[in-house]
Amino acid sequence: MSFQLSWLWLIGAGVLALGGSALTAWALFSDRSRGRKRCPKCWYDMSATAGLKCPECGREARGEQRLFRTRRRWRWVVVGVGLVVGAWPVLKAPEMMKHGWMVLIPTDVLLRIAPIDQAAFGAEKNNLSPAGWEWTSVAPRGKMLAELMRRVYGSDPLSARQWRHFLNRYFHRYPAALGQVIRTRPAWPRDIPVAVRVNWSGLFPSMGTVNDADVRATVGIAGYEPARTIRRGETARIEAPPINASTFSVAIRVEWRGELIWEGVGPVIQVVDRIDQIARGYDGVGATRSVRSAVFQPLVAVDDGRYVVAFHRSCCHLDVSQNDVDWALGMRLKLIQGDRVVADGTGLYHQVQFRTNASFGNMFVFFVLSPVNPSAKPSITNQSSYWKLWISGDGPTALSDFSRNEYWDGSFEMDVLKPVTDTGDSYFTADVRQFLQYAN
């Protein structure tokens, strides 16, 4: 609809609203007594009449004060209020033509009457992306819920108060969704920090275009103050299970634009003594050879005081199962210059954040390594022969891959393809900065 036509609907709604308001005010307040005595039934002027009985209609007032009432023209009040109410569909006419009559229902009313339990949403697709993130596309099945979702993810989203009502009602109607929101393993070894991922699609059904900057989630062990902020697609490490506990749960707090909108507790998690009670490690020569063939040749860069290792491949595939490796690839990386370890760090190869440069078909899987000597300024040269990378399996990190109960536990060394300076590869360093900006 054209901009000019939208203005016509707006002007029409304004005329109706102002006219109706003026008519209502006139009908309610224009005919005051101003000290005159009048019959409260027929409004005959009784200023010259003694007593309380009207000589015109015979009505006798119950008290003298009743003779000084303001006259209300209720029929005109109904007309005025009708004009004001009619201004709403006129104002919404452009949206009504596009989305249907349900746009007339106020959002607060929709939040209370729209079905928002499990049966109200239908999953369209549920797959695993190359980086290991879970993407669930769910669509509302009813027209009323579809209209609510359109408003939730439109240009004027819900307020914090409305989000609180929405989520509390959703989880009350669909308690099983709590287990879909807080993703971790059903059992966890004691003394190892717990890995947690928040499934935003479970928290915000039909999540769509909710802005990450609007939502802040913190997670922690239930019974303690949640303190670890977690973003979409991120696997966060919180504290280890409580000492001497046999079970525990993960708590979550969610804020919408700085205001608390929901807090809850996930399913009960069992505590085990050893990692091999929940996952099996493989460290044979064949296993290491398979992993070595699946890992891309690494590049190294320095940015913001940290070493960034990127496994590069000039195509659009990260599925390591193509190389017969279907284990969790939790890795500890040591960056070696000559015979000296200069940096180390851990990460999960399946789920490390990645960036692509679609124009050139480049894909990078990033690991951030911290300098071994914090006082030494990280630096690199373009002498690739001096740089190597020692990669070993790391069981605690592998537990972050919740879909796999087997992990690689071997080790190998490989040459760095090349160290990259700021001027050496502009496309690569731009992706590094983009990744670090996200990681921060």
Coordinates of C-alpha atoms in Angstrom, one line a residue:
M1 CA 0.0 0.0 0.0
S2 CA 1.3 3.4 -0.9
F3 CA 2.5 5.9 1.6
Q4 CA -0.2 8.5 0.6
L5 CA -3.0 5.9 1.1
S6 CA -1.6 4.9 4.5
W7 CA -1.8 8.6 5.5
L8 CA -5.5 8.7 4.4
W9 CA -6.3 5.8 6.7
L10 CA -4.5 7.5 9.5
I11 CA -6.3 10.8 9.0
G12 CA -9.6 9.0 8.8
A13 CA -8.9 7.2 12.1
G14 CA -7.9 10.5 13.7
V15 CA -11.1 12.2 12.5
L16 CA -13.3 9.4 13.9
A17 CA -11.4 9.3 17.2
L18 CA -11.4 13.1 17.8
G19 CA -15.1 13.4 16.6
G20 CA -16.2 10.6 18.9
S21 CA -14.3 12.0 21.8
A22 CA -15.8 15.4 21.3
L23 CA -19.3 14.0 21.0
T24 CA -18.9 11.9 24.2
A25 CA -17.6 14.8 26.1
W26 CA -20.5 17.0 24.9
A27 CA -23.0 14.2 25.9
L28 CA -21.6 13.8 29.4
F29 CA -20.6 17.3 30.5
S30 CA -22.2 20.0 28.4
D31 CA -25.6 20.3 30.2
R32 CA -24.7 21.0 33.8
S33 CA -27.3 22.5 36.2
R34 CA -25.3 25.7 36.9
G35 CA -27.5 26.3 40.0
R36 CA -30.8 25.5 38.4
K37 CA -33.2 23.0 39.8
R38 CA -34.4 20.5 37.2
C39 CA -36.4 17.4 37.2
P40 CA -34.0 14.4 37.1
K41 CA -36.4 12.6 34.7
C42 CA -37.7 15.1 32.1
W43 CA -35.3 17.9 33.0
Y44 CA -38.1 20.4 33.4
D45 CA -36.9 23.7 35.0
M46 CA -38.2 23.7 38.6
S47 CA -36.6 26.9 39.7
A48 CA -40.0 28.5 40.4
T49 CA -41.5 25.3 41.9
A50 CA -41.6 24.5 45.6
G51 CA -41.0 21.0 46.8
L52 CA -39.5 18.0 45.1
K53 CA -42.3 16.9 42.8
C54 CA -42.1 17.9 39.1
P55 CA -45.3 19.6 37.8
E56 CA -44.5 18.4 34.3
C57 CA -44.1 14.6 34.7
G58 CA -45.1 14.1 38.3
R59 CA -41.7 12.5 39.3
E60 CA -40.7 13.3 42.9
A61 CA -37.0 13.5 43.6
R62 CA -35.6 11.6 46.6
G63 CA -33.6 14.7 47.7
E64 CA -33.1 18.3 46.8
Q65 CA -29.5 17.5 45.7
R66 CA -30.9 15.3 42.9
L67 CA -32.4 18.4 41.3
F68 CA -29.0 19.8 40.6
R69 CA -27.7 16.8 38.6
T70 CA -25.8 17.1 35.2
R71 CA -27.9 15.9 32.3
R72 CA -26.2 12.9 30.6
R73 CA -27.3 12.1 27.0
W74 CA -26.5 8.4 27.1
R75 CA -27.6 7.6 23.5
W76 CA -25.1 10.1 22.2
V77 CA -22.4 8.7 24.5
V78 CA -23.0 5.3 22.9
V79 CA -22.6 7.0 19.4
G80 CA -19.4 8.8 20.5
V81 CA -17.8 5.7 22.0
G82 CA -18.7 3.8 18.9
L83 CA -16.9 6.3 16.7
V84 CA -13.8 6.1 18.9
V85 CA -13.9 2.3 18.8
G86 CA -14.4 2.4 15.1
A87 CA -11.3 4.5 14.7
W88 CA -9.2 1.4 15.6
P89 CA -10.1 -0.8 12.7
V90 CA -9.8 2.2 10.4
L91 CA -6.3 2.8 11.7
K92 CA -5.5 -0.9 11.3
A93 CA -7.1 -1.2 7.8
P94 CA -3.7 -1.4 5.9
E95 CA -2.5 -4.2 8.2
M96 CA -5.9 -5.9 8.1
M97 CA -5.8 -6.0 4.3
K98 CA -2.4 -7.7 4.5
H99 CA -2.6 -10.0 7.6
G100 CA -6.4 -10.4 8.3
W101 CA -8.8 -9.3 10.9
M102 CA -6.8 -10.6 13.9
V103 CA -4.6 -7.6 13.8
L104 CA -7.4 -5.8 15.7
I105 CA -6.9 -8.0 18.8
P106 CA -4.6 -6.2 21.3
T107 CA -1.3 -7.9 22.0
D108 CA -2.1 -8.3 25.8
V109 CA -5.3 -10.1 24.9
L110 CA -3.5 -12.4 22.3
L111 CA -0.9 -13.3 25.0
R112 CA -3.7 -14.6 27.2
I113 CA -5.9 -16.4 24.6
A114 CA -3.5 -17.7 21.9
P115 CA -2.5 -21.4 22.3
I116 CA 1.2 -21.6 23.0
D117 CA 1.8 -25.1 24.2
Q118 CA 3.8 -27.8 22.3
A119 CA 0.9 -28.8 20.1
A120 CA 0.6 -25.2 18.8
F121 CA 4.0 -25.3 17.1
G122 CA 4.9 -27.6 14.3
A123 CA 8.6 -28.4 13.6
E124 CA 9.5 -27.7 10.0
K125 CA 13.1 -28.8 10.1
N126 CA 15.7 -30.0 12.7
N127 CA 19.2 -30.5 11.6
L128 CA 22.8 -30.0 12.6
S129 CA 24.8 -27.3 10.9
P130 CA 28.4 -27.8 9.8
A131 CA 29.5 -26.0 13.0
G132 CA 27.4 -28.2 15.2
W133 CA 24.7 -25.7 16.1
E134 CA 21.2 -26.9 16.3
W135 CA 18.7 -25.0 14.1
T136 CA 15.1 -25.9 14.7
S137 CA 12.6 -24.1 12.5
V138 CA 9.1 -24.2 14.1
A139 CA 6.0 -22.7 12.7
P140 CA 2.7 -21.8 14.5
R141 CA -0.2 -24.0 13.4
G142 CA -3.1 -21.6 14.2
K143 CA -3.9 -18.2 12.8
M144 CA -4.2 -16.7 16.2
L145 CA -0.7 -17.9 17.3
A146 CA 0.7 -16.9 13.9
E147 CA -0.5 -13.3 14.5
L148 CA 1.1 -13.3 17.9
M149 CA 4.4 -14.5 16.5
R150 CA 4.3 -11.9 13.8
R151 CA 4.1 -9.2 16.5
V152 CA 6.7 -10.9 18.7
Y153 CA 9.3 -10.8 15.9
G154 CA 8.1 -7.7 14.2
S155 CA 9.5 -4.2 14.3
D156 CA 7.8 -3.5 17.6
P157 CA 8.5 -6.5 19.7
L158 CA 7.0 -7.4 23.1
S159 CA 7.8 -5.4 26.3
A160 CA 9.6 -7.1 29.2
R161 CA 6.2 -7.5 31.0
Q162 CA 4.7 -9.2 28.0
W163 CA 7.7 -11.5 27.5
R164 CA 7.4 -12.6 31.2
H165 CA 3.7 -13.5 30.7
F166 CA 4.5 -15.2 27.4
L167 CA 7.3 -17.4 28.7
N168 CA 5.7 -18.2 32.0
R169 CA 2.5 -19.3 30.3
Y170 CA 4.5 -21.3 27.7
F171 CA 6.6 -23.3 30.2
H172 CA 3.5 -23.8 32.4
R173 CA 1.7 -25.4 29.5
Y174 CA 4.7 -27.2 28.1
P175 CA 7.0 -28.2 31.0
A176 CA 9.0 -30.6 28.8
A177 CA 10.4 -27.6 26.9
L178 CA 12.7 -26.9 29.9
G179 CA 14.8 -29.8 28.8
Q180 CA 15.0 -28.4 25.3
V181 CA 16.2 -25.0 26.5
I182 CA 19.1 -26.0 28.7
R183 CA 21.2 -28.4 26.7
T184 CA 23.9 -30.5 28.4
R185 CA 24.6 -34.2 29.2
P186 CA 22.3 -36.3 31.4
A187 CA 25.4 -37.2 33.5
W188 CA 28.6 -35.3 34.2
P189 CA 31.9 -36.1 35.9
R190 CA 32.7 -34.4 39.2
D191 CA 35.6 -32.0 39.2
I192 CA 35.1 -31.1 35.5
P193 CA 33.4 -27.8 34.7
V194 CA 29.9 -28.3 33.2
A195 CA 29.3 -27.4 29.6
V196 CA 26.0 -25.8 28.8
R197 CA 24.3 -24.6 25.7
V198 CA 21.0 -22.6 25.5
N199 CA 18.8 -23.7 22.7
W200 CA 17.1 -20.3 21.8
S201 CA 14.5 -22.1 19.7
G202 CA 13.3 -23.8 22.8
L203 CA 13.3 -20.6 24.8
F204 CA 11.7 -18.5 22.1
P205 CA 9.4 -20.7 20.0
S206 CA 9.6 -19.7 16.3
M207 CA 12.5 -17.6 17.3
G208 CA 13.0 -15.9 13.9
T209 CA 14.8 -12.6 14.0
V210 CA 15.1 -12.0 17.8
N211 CA 18.1 -9.7 18.1
D212 CA 20.9 -11.3 20.1
A213 CA 21.7 -7.8 21.5
D214 CA 18.2 -7.7 23.1
V215 CA 18.5 -11.1 24.9
R216 CA 21.0 -11.8 27.7
A217 CA 21.1 -15.3 29.3
T218 CA 23.2 -16.3 32.3
V219 CA 23.6 -19.9 33.5
G220 CA 25.0 -21.6 36.5
I221 CA 24.5 -24.5 39.0
A222 CA 21.0 -24.3 40.5
G223 CA 21.2 -22.9 44.1
Y224 CA 24.0 -20.6 43.2
E225 CA 23.8 -17.2 41.5
P226 CA 24.1 -17.7 37.7
A227 CA 27.1 -15.7 36.5
R228 CA 28.1 -17.1 33.1
T229 CA 26.7 -15.1 30.2
I230 CA 25.9 -17.2 27.1
R231 CA 25.1 -16.3 23.5
R232 CA 23.3 -18.0 20.7
G233 CA 25.3 -21.0 19.3
E234 CA 27.8 -20.8 22.2
T235 CA 28.7 -23.7 24.5
A236 CA 29.6 -22.1 27.9
R237 CA 31.6 -23.6 30.7
I238 CA 30.3 -23.1 34.2
E239 CA 31.5 -24.4 37.6
A240 CA 31.9 -28.2 38.3
P241 CA 29.1 -30.1 40.0
P242 CA 28.8 -29.3 43.7
I243 CA 31.2 -31.3 46.0
N244 CA 29.7 -34.5 47.3
A245 CA 26.5 -34.1 45.3
S246 CA 25.0 -37.1 43.5
T247 CA 22.8 -34.9 41.3
F248 CA 22.5 -31.2 40.3
S249 CA 20.6 -29.0 37.9
V250 CA 21.5 -26.0 35.7
A251 CA 19.6 -22.7 36.3
I252 CA 19.1 -20.0 33.8
R253 CA 18.1 -16.3 34.0
V254 CA 17.0 -14.5 30.8
E255 CA 16.9 -10.7 30.5
W256 CA 15.2 -8.8 27.7
R257 CA 16.7 -5.4 27.2
G258 CA 18.0 -5.3 30.7
E259 CA 14.8 -6.6 32.5
L260 CA 14.4 -10.1 33.9
I261 CA 11.7 -11.9 31.8
W262 CA 12.2 -15.6 32.9
E263 CA 14.2 -17.8 35.1
G264 CA 14.1 -21.6 35.4
V265 CA 15.9 -24.8 36.3
G266 CA 16.7 -27.6 33.8
P267 CA 16.4 -31.4 34.3
V268 CA 18.3 -33.3 37.0
I269 CA 21.8 -34.3 36.0
Q270 CA 23.6 -37.3 37.5
V271 CA 27.1 -36.9 38.9
V272 CA 29.7 -39.7 38.0
D273 CA 33.2 -40.2 39.3
R274 CA 35.1 -40.6 36.0
I275 CA 34.8 -39.4 32.4
D276 CA 35.0 -43.0 31.0
Q277 CA 31.6 -43.7 32.7
I278 CA 29.9 -41.5 30.1
A279 CA 32.3 -41.3 27.2
R280 CA 34.9 -43.6 25.6
G281 CA 38.2 -42.4 24.3
Y282 CA 40.1 -43.7 21.2
D283 CA 43.9 -43.2 21.0
G284 CA 45.0 -45.8 18.5
V285 CA 47.2 -45.1 15.4
G286 CA 44.2 -45.6 13.1
A287 CA 42.0 -43.2 15.0
T288 CA 44.8 -40.5 15.0
R289 CA 45.4 -41.0 11.2
S290 CA 41.6 -40.5 10.6
V291 CA 41.5 -37.4 12.6
R292 CA 44.7 -36.1 11.0
S293 CA 43.1 -36.5 7.6
A294 CA 40.0 -34.7 8.7
V295 CA 41.7 -31.6 10.1
F296 CA 42.4 -28.8 7.7
Q297 CA 45.8 -27.2 7.3
P298 CA 46.1 -24.4 9.9
L299 CA 46.9 -20.7 9.6
V300 CA 48.0 -18.5 12.4
A301 CA 47.4 -14.8 13.1
V302 CA 47.7 -12.4 16.0
D303 CA 45.0 -10.0 17.0
D304 CA 44.1 -8.3 20.2
G305 CA 47.0 -9.9 22.1
R306 CA 46.0 -13.4 21.3
Y307 CA 47.0 -16.1 18.8
V308 CA 44.2 -17.2 16.5
V309 CA 44.6 -20.6 14.8
A310 CA 42.3 -21.1 11.8
F311 CA 41.8 -24.4 10.0
H312 CA 41.2 -23.3 6.5
R313 CA 39.6 -24.9 3.5
S314 CA 38.5 -23.3 0.3
C315 CA 35.1 -25.0 0.0
C316 CA 31.9 -25.0 2.0
H317 CA 32.1 -28.3 4.0
L318 CA 33.1 -29.0 7.6
D319 CA 31.5 -32.4 8.0
V320 CA 34.4 -34.4 9.4
S321 CA 32.3 -37.6 9.3
Q322 CA 33.1 -37.5 5.5
N323 CA 36.5 -38.7 6.7
D324 CA 35.1 -41.6 8.8
V325 CA 35.5 -39.6 12.0
D326 CA 32.3 -39.4 13.9
W327 CA 33.8 -38.9 17.4
A328 CA 33.7 -35.8 19.5
L329 CA 36.9 -33.8 18.6
G330 CA 37.7 -32.0 21.8
M331 CA 41.2 -30.6 21.2
R332 CA 44.1 -29.1 23.1
L333 CA 46.3 -27.0 20.8
K334 CA 49.9 -25.9 21.5
L335 CA 51.4 -23.5 19.1
I336 CA 55.2 -24.1 18.7
Q337 CA 57.7 -21.6 17.3
G338 CA 61.0 -23.5 16.8
D339 CA 61.3 -25.6 19.9
R340 CA 59.3 -23.3 22.2
V341 CA 55.6 -23.5 23.1
V342 CA 54.3 -19.9 22.7
A343 CA 50.5 -20.4 23.2
D344 CA 47.9 -23.0 24.0
G345 CA 44.2 -23.5 24.3
T346 CA 41.3 -25.9 23.9
G347 CA 38.2 -26.1 21.7
L348 CA 35.7 -28.4 20.2
Y349 CA 36.4 -28.9 16.5
H350 CA 32.8 -29.7 15.6
Q351 CA 31.4 -26.7 17.3
V352 CA 34.0 -23.9 17.1
Q353 CA 32.5 -20.8 15.6
F354 CA 33.3 -20.2 12.0
R355 CA 33.1 -17.5 9.4
T356 CA 32.8 -17.7 5.6
N357 CA 33.7 -15.3 2.8
A358 CA 31.1 -16.3 0.3
S359 CA 32.6 -14.2 -2.5
F360 CA 35.8 -16.3 -2.4
G361 CA 34.5 -19.5 -1.0
N362 CA 36.8 -19.5 2.0
M363 CA 35.9 -21.1 5.3
F364 CA 37.8 -20.8 8.6
V365 CA 37.3 -22.7 11.9
F366 CA 38.8 -20.7 14.6
F367 CA 40.6 -21.5 17.9
V368 CA 41.8 -18.7 20.2
L369 CA 45.1 -19.5 22.1
S370 CA 46.4 -17.7 25.1
P371 CA 50.2 -16.8 25.3
V372 CA 52.1 -19.1 27.6
N373 CA 54.0 -16.1 28.8
P374 CA 51.4 -13.4 29.5
S375 CA 54.1 -10.7 29.6
A376 CA 55.4 -11.5 26.2
K377 CA 53.8 -9.6 23.3
P378 CA 52.4 -12.1 20.7
S379 CA 54.0 -11.8 17.4
I380 CA 54.4 -13.8 14.2
T381 CA 56.7 -13.9 11.2
N382 CA 56.1 -15.3 7.7
Q383 CA 58.8 -18.0 8.2
S384 CA 56.4 -20.9 8.2
S385 CA 59.1 -23.5 8.8
Y386 CA 59.5 -22.3 12.4
W387 CA 55.8 -22.8 13.3
K388 CA 54.2 -26.1 14.2
L389 CA 51.0 -27.1 15.9
W390 CA 50.7 -29.9 18.5
I391 CA 47.1 -31.2 18.6
S392 CA 46.0 -33.7 21.3
G393 CA 42.6 -35.0 22.2
D394 CA 41.0 -33.5 25.3
G395 CA 38.3 -35.5 27.0
P396 CA 36.8 -32.7 29.2
T397 CA 36.4 -30.5 26.1
A398 CA 35.0 -33.4 24.1
L399 CA 32.1 -33.7 26.6
S400 CA 30.8 -30.4 25.1
D401 CA 29.7 -32.4 22.1
F402 CA 26.5 -33.6 23.7
S403 CA 25.5 -35.8 20.7
R404 CA 28.5 -38.1 20.9
N405 CA 29.6 -40.5 23.6
E406 CA 33.0 -41.4 21.9
Y407 CA 35.9 -39.0 21.5
W408 CA 39.4 -39.0 20.1
D409 CA 42.2 -39.2 22.7
G410 CA 45.4 -39.3 20.6
S411 CA 47.8 -36.6 19.5
F412 CA 49.9 -35.5 16.4
E413 CA 52.0 -32.6 15.2
M414 CA 51.5 -30.7 12.0
D415 CA 53.1 -27.8 10.2
V416 CA 51.4 -24.4 10.1
L417 CA 50.4 -23.6 6.5
K418 CA 51.5 -20.0 7.1
P419 CA 51.5 -17.3 9.7
V420 CA 49.5 -14.4 8.5
T421 CA 50.4 -10.8 9.2
D422 CA 47.8 -7.9 9.0
T423 CA 49.1 -7.2 5.5
G424 CA 49.7 -10.7 4.4
D425 CA 46.1 -11.8 3.8
S426 CA 43.5 -9.1 4.1
Y427 CA 40.5 -11.5 3.7
F428 CA 41.7 -13.8 6.4
T429 CA 42.6 -11.1 8.9
A430 CA 39.2 -9.4 8.3
D431 CA 37.5 -12.7 9.2
V432 CA 39.7 -13.0 12.3
R433 CA 38.6 -9.6 13.5
Q434 CA 35.0 -10.4 12.8
F435 CA 35.3 -13.6 14.8
L436 CA 37.0 -12.0 17.7
Q437 CA 34.4 -9.3 17.8
Y438 CA 31.7 -12.0 18.1
A439 CA 33.7 -14.0 20.7
N440 CA 34.1 -10.9 22.9

